[in-house]
PDB file of C-alpha atoms in Angstrom:
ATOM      1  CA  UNK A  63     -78.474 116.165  39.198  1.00 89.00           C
ATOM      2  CA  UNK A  64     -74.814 117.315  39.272  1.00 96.00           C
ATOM      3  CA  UNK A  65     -72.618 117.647  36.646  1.00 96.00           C
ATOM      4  CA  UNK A  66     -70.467 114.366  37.532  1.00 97.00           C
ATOM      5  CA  UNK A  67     -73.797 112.280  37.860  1.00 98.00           C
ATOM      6  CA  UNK A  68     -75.284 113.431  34.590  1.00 98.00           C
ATOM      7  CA  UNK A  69     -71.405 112.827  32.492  1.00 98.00           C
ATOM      8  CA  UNK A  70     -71.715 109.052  34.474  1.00 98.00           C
ATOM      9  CA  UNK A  71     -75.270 108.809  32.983  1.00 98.00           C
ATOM     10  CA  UNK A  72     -73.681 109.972  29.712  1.00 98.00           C
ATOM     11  CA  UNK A  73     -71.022 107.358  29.984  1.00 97.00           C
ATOM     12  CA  UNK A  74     -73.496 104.883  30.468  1.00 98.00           C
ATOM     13  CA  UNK A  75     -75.615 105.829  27.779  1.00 98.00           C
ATOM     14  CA  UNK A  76     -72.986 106.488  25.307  1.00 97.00           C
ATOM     15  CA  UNK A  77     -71.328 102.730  26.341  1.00 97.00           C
ATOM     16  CA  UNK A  78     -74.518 100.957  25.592  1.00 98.00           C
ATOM     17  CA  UNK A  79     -74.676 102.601  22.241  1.00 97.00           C
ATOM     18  CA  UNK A  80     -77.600 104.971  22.991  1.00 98.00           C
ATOM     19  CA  UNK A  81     -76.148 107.845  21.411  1.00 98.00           C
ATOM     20  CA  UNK A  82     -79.037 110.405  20.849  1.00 97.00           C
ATOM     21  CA  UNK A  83     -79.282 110.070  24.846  1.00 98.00           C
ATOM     22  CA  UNK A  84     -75.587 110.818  25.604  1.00 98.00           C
ATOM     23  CA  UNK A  85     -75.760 113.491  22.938  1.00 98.00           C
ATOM     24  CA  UNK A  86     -78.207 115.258  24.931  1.00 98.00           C
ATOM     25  CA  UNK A  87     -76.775 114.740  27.938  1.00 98.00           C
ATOM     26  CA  UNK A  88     -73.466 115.918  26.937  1.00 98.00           C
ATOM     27  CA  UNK A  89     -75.178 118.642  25.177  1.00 98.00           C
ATOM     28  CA  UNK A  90     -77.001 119.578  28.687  1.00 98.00           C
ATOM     29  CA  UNK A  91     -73.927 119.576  30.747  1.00 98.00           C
ATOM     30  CA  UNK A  92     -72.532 122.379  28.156  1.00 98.00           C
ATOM     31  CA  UNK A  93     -75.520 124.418  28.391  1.00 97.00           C
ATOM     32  CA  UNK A  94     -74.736 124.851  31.962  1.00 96.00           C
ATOM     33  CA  UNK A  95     -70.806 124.374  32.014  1.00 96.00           C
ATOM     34  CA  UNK A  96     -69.671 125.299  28.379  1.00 96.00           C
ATOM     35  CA  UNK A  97     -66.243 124.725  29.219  1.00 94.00           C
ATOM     36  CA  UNK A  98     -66.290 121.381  30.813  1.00 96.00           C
ATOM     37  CA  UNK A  99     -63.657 119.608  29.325  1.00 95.00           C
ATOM     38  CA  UNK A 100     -65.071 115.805  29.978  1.00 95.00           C
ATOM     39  CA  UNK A 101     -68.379 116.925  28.335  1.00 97.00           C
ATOM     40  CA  UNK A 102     -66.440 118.232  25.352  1.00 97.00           C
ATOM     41  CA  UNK A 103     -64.325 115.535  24.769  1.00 96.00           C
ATOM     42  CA  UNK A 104     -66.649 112.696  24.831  1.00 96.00           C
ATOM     43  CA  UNK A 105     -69.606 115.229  23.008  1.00 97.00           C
ATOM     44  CA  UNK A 106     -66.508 114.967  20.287  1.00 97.00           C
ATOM     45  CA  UNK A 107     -65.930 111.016  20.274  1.00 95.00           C
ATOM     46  CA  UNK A 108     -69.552 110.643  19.793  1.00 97.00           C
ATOM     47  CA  UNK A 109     -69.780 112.948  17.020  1.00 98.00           C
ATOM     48  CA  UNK A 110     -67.210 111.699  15.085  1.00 96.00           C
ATOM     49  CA  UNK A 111     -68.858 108.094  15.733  1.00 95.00           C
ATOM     50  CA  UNK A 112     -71.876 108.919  13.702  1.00 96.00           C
ATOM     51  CA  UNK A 113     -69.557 110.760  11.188  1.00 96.00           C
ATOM     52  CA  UNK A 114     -69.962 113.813  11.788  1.00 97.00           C
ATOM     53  CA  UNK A 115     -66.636 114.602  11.844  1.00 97.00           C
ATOM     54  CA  UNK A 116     -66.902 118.617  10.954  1.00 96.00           C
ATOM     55  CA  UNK A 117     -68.551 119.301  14.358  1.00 97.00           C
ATOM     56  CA  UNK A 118     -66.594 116.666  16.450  1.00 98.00           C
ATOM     57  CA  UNK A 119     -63.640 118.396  14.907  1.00 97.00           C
ATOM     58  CA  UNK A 120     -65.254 122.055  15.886  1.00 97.00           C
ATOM     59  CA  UNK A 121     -65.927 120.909  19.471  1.00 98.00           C
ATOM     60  CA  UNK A 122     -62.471 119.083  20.274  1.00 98.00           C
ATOM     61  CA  UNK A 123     -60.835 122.247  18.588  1.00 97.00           C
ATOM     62  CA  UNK A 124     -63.023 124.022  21.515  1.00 97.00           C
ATOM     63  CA  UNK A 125     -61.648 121.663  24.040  1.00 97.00           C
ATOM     64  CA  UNK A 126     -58.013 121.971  23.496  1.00 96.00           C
ATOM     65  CA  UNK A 127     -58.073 125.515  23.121  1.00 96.00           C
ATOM     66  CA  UNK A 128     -60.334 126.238  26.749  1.00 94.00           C
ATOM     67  CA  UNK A 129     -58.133 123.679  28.365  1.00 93.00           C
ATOM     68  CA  UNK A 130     -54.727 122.769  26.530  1.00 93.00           C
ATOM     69  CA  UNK A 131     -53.266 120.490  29.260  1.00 93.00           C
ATOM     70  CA  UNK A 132     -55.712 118.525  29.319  1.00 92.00           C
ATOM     71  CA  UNK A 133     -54.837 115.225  26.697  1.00 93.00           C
ATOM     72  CA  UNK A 134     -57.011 113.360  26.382  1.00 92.00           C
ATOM     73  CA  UNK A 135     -58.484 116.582  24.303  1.00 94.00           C
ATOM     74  CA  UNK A 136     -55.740 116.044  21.794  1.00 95.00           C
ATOM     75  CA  UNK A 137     -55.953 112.673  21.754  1.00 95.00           C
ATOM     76  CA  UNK A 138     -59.720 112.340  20.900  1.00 95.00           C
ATOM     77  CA  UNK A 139     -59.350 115.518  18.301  1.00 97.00           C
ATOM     78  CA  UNK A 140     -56.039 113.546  16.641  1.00 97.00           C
ATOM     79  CA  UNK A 141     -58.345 110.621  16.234  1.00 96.00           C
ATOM     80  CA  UNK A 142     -61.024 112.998  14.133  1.00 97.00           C
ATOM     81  CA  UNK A 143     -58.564 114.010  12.705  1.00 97.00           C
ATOM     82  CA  UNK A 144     -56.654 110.845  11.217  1.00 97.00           C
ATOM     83  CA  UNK A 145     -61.090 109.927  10.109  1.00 95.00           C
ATOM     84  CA  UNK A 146     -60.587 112.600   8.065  1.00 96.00           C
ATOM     85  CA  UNK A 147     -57.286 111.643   6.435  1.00 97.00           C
ATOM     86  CA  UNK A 148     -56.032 115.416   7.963  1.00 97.00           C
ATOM     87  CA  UNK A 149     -52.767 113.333   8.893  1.00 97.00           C
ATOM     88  CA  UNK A 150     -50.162 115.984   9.746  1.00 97.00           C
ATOM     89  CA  UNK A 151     -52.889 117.033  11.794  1.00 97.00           C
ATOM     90  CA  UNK A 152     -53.303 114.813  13.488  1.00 97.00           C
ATOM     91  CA  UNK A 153     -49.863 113.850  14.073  1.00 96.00           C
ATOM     92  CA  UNK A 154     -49.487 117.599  15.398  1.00 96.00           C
ATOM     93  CA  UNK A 155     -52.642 116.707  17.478  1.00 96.00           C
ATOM     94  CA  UNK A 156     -50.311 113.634  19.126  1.00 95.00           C
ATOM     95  CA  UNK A 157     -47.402 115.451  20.163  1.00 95.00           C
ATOM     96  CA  UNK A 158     -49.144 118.162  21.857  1.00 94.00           C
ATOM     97  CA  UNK A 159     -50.672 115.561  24.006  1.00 93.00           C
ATOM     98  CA  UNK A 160     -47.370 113.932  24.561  1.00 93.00           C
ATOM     99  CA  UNK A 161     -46.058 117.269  25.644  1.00 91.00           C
ATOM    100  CA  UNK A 162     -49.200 117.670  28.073  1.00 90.00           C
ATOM    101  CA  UNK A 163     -48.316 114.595  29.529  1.00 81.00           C
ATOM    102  CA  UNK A 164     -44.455 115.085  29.693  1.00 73.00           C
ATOM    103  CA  UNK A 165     -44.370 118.571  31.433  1.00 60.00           C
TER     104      UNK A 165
END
């Protein structure tokens, strides 16, 4: 399976609220493309949905600093952040994505 059909099957499986599947999907797609920015940012999302926001944070950090035009990165890791009441942080987190957007 390629790399875009197994982040679709993620998608799906993280949509329909089968987490431990996306997670290993995600998780998959890393093994083999450790960079891969979609991979990262939704393996992030989906940590921080079951709270785990320590790793989530770890592996948006990852994200944003491999690919730091990419936004939505600083989007998702400004939303761990603000979970974890890390508020200037986050705010930080917001403009940097604003910037990625405006340049």
């Amino acid at each position: 399976m390629s790399t875009t059909q197994l982040l679709a099957q993620a998608a799906r499986e993280h949509q329909a609220g089968r987490l431990i599947e996306a997670e290993l999907i995600y998780r998959r797609v890393l093994s083999s493309e450790p960079e891969q920015p979609d991979a990262l940012s939704n393996l992030g999302l989906l940590l921080g949905q079951t709270r785990k926001f320590g790793e989530a944070e770890q592996v948006l950090q990852r994200l944003v600093a491999r690919a730091p035009g990419y936004a939505g990165g600083h989007v998702n890791l400004a939303l761990i952040l603000h979970q974890q009441q890390k508020f200037a942080e986050a705010i930080a987190s917001c403009e940097r994505a604003m910037d990625t957007v405006e340049n």
